[in-house]
PDB file of C-alpha atoms in Angstrom:
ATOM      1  CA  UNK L   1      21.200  11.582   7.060  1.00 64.00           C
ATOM      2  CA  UNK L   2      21.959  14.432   9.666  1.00 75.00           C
ATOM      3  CA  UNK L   3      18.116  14.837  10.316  1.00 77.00           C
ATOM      4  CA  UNK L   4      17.285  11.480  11.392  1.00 80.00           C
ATOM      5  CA  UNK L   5      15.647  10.960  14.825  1.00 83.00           C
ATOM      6  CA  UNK L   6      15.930   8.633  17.181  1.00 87.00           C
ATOM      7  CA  UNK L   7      12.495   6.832  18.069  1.00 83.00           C
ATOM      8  CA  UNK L   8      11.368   5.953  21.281  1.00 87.00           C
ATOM      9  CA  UNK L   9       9.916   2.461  22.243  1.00 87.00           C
ATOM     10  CA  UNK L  10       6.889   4.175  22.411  1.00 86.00           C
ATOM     11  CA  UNK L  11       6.914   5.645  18.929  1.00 84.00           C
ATOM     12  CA  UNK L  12       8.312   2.524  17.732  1.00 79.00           C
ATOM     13  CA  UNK L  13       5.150   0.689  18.699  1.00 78.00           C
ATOM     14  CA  UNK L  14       2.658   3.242  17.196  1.00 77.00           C
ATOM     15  CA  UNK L  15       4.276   2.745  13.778  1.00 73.00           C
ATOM     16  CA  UNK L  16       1.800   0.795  11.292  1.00 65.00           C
ATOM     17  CA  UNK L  17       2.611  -1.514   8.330  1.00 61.00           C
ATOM     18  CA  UNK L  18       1.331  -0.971   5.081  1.00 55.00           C
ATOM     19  CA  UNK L  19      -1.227  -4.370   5.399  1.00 56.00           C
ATOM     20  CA  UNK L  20      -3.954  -1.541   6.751  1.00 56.00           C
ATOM     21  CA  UNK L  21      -3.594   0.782   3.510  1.00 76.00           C
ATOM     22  CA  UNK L  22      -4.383  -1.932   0.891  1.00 84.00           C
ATOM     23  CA  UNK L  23      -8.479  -2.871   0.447  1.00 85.00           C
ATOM     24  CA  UNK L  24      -9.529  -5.538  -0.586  1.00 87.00           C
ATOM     25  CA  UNK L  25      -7.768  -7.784  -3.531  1.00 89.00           C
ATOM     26  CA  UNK L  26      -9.822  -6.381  -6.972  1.00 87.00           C
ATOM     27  CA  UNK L  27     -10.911  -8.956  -9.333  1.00 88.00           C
ATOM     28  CA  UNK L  28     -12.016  -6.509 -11.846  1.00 87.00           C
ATOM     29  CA  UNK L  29     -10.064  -3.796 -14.086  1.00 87.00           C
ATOM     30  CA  UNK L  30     -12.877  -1.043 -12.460  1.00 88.00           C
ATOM     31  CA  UNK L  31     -11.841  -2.023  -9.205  1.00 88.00           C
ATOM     32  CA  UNK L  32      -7.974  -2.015  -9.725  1.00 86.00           C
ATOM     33  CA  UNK L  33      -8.423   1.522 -11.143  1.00 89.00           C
ATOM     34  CA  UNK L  34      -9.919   2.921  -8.265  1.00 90.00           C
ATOM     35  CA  UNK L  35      -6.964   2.344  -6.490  1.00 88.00           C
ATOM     36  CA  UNK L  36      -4.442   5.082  -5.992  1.00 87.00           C
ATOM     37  CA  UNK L  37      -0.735   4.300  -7.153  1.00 86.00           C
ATOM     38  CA  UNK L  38       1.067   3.920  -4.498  1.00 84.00           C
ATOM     39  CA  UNK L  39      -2.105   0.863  -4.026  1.00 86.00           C
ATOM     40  CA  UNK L  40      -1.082  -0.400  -7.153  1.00 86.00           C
ATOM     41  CA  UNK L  41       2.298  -0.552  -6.053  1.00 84.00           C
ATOM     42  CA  UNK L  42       2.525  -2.180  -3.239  1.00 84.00           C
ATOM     43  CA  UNK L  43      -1.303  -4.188  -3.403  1.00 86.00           C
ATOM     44  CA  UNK L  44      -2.419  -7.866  -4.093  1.00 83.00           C
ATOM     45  CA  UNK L  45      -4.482  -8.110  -6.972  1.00 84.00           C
ATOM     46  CA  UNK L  46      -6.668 -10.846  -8.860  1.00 86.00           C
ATOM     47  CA  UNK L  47      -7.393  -9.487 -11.814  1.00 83.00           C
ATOM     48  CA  UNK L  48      -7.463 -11.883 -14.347  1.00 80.00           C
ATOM     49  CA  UNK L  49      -8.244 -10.171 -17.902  1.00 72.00           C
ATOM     50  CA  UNK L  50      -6.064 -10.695 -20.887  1.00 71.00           C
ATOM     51  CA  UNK L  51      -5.741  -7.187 -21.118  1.00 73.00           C
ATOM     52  CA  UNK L  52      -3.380  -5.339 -18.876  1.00 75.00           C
ATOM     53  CA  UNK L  53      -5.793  -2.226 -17.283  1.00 82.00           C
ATOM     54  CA  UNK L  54      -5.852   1.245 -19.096  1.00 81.00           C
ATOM     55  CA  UNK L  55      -6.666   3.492 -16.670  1.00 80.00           C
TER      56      UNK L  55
END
Protein backbone atom coordinates (compact mmCIF):
# COMPACT_ATOMS: atom_id res chain seq x y z
CA UNK A 1 0.00 0.00 0.00
CA UNK A 2 3.11 2.40 0.28
CA UNK A 3 3.07 2.87 -3.61
CA UNK A 4 -0.27 4.17 -4.08
CA UNK A 5 -0.74 7.57 -5.80
CA UNK A 6 -2.84 10.11 -5.35
CA UNK A 7 -4.98 11.00 -8.58
CA UNK A 8 -5.76 14.23 -9.75
CA UNK A 9 -9.33 15.40 -10.81
CA UNK A 10 -8.00 15.32 -14.03
CA UNK A 11 -6.80 11.74 -14.01
CA UNK A 12 -9.80 10.84 -12.19
CA UNK A 13 -11.94 11.83 -15.14
CA UNK A 14 -9.83 10.03 -17.85
CA UNK A 15 -10.37 6.73 -16.02
CA UNK A 16 -12.79 4.31 -18.12
CA UNK A 17 -15.19 1.57 -16.89
CA UNK A 18 -15.06 -1.75 -18.07
CA UNK A 19 -18.72 -1.27 -20.21
CA UNK A 20 -16.16 -0.25 -23.32
CA UNK A 21 -14.05 -3.65 -23.09
CA UNK A 22 -17.03 -6.08 -23.42
CA UNK A 23 -18.50 -6.60 -27.34
CA UNK A 24 -21.35 -7.46 -28.01
CA UNK A 25 -23.57 -10.15 -25.84
CA UNK A 26 -22.69 -13.77 -27.88
CA UNK A 27 -25.55 -15.96 -28.54
CA UNK A 28 -23.45 -18.70 -29.81
CA UNK A 29 -20.68 -21.07 -28.10
CA UNK A 30 -18.19 -19.77 -31.30
CA UNK A 31 -18.79 -16.41 -30.31
CA UNK A 32 -18.34 -16.78 -26.45
CA UNK A 33 -15.00 -18.49 -27.26
CA UNK A 34 -13.59 -15.79 -29.05
CA UNK A 35 -13.66 -13.86 -26.14
CA UNK A 36 -10.60 -13.49 -24.00
CA UNK A 37 -11.00 -14.44 -20.17
CA UNK A 38 -10.95 -11.69 -18.47
CA UNK A 39 -14.34 -11.10 -21.26
CA UNK A 40 -15.69 -14.08 -19.94
CA UNK A 41 -15.34 -12.84 -16.63
CA UNK A 42 -16.71 -9.90 -16.34
CA UNK A 43 -19.19 -10.06 -19.88
CA UNK A 44 -23.02 -10.50 -20.50
CA UNK A 45 -23.73 -13.43 -22.38
CA UNK A 46 -26.85 -15.18 -24.12
CA UNK A 47 -25.81 -18.25 -24.86
CA UNK A 48 -28.38 -20.59 -24.52
CA UNK A 49 -27.04 -24.30 -25.33
CA UNK A 50 -27.51 -27.14 -22.96
CA UNK A 51 -24.01 -27.64 -23.06
CA UNK A 52 -21.72 -25.46 -21.05
CA UNK A 53 -18.83 -24.21 -23.90
CA UNK A 54 -15.53 -26.29 -24.29
CA UNK A 55 -13.24 -24.08 -25.49
Amino acid sequence: MKNLKKLTKRELRMIGGGALLCPAPATTCAEWCTWTADQRRRCRNMVMDPEPCGC
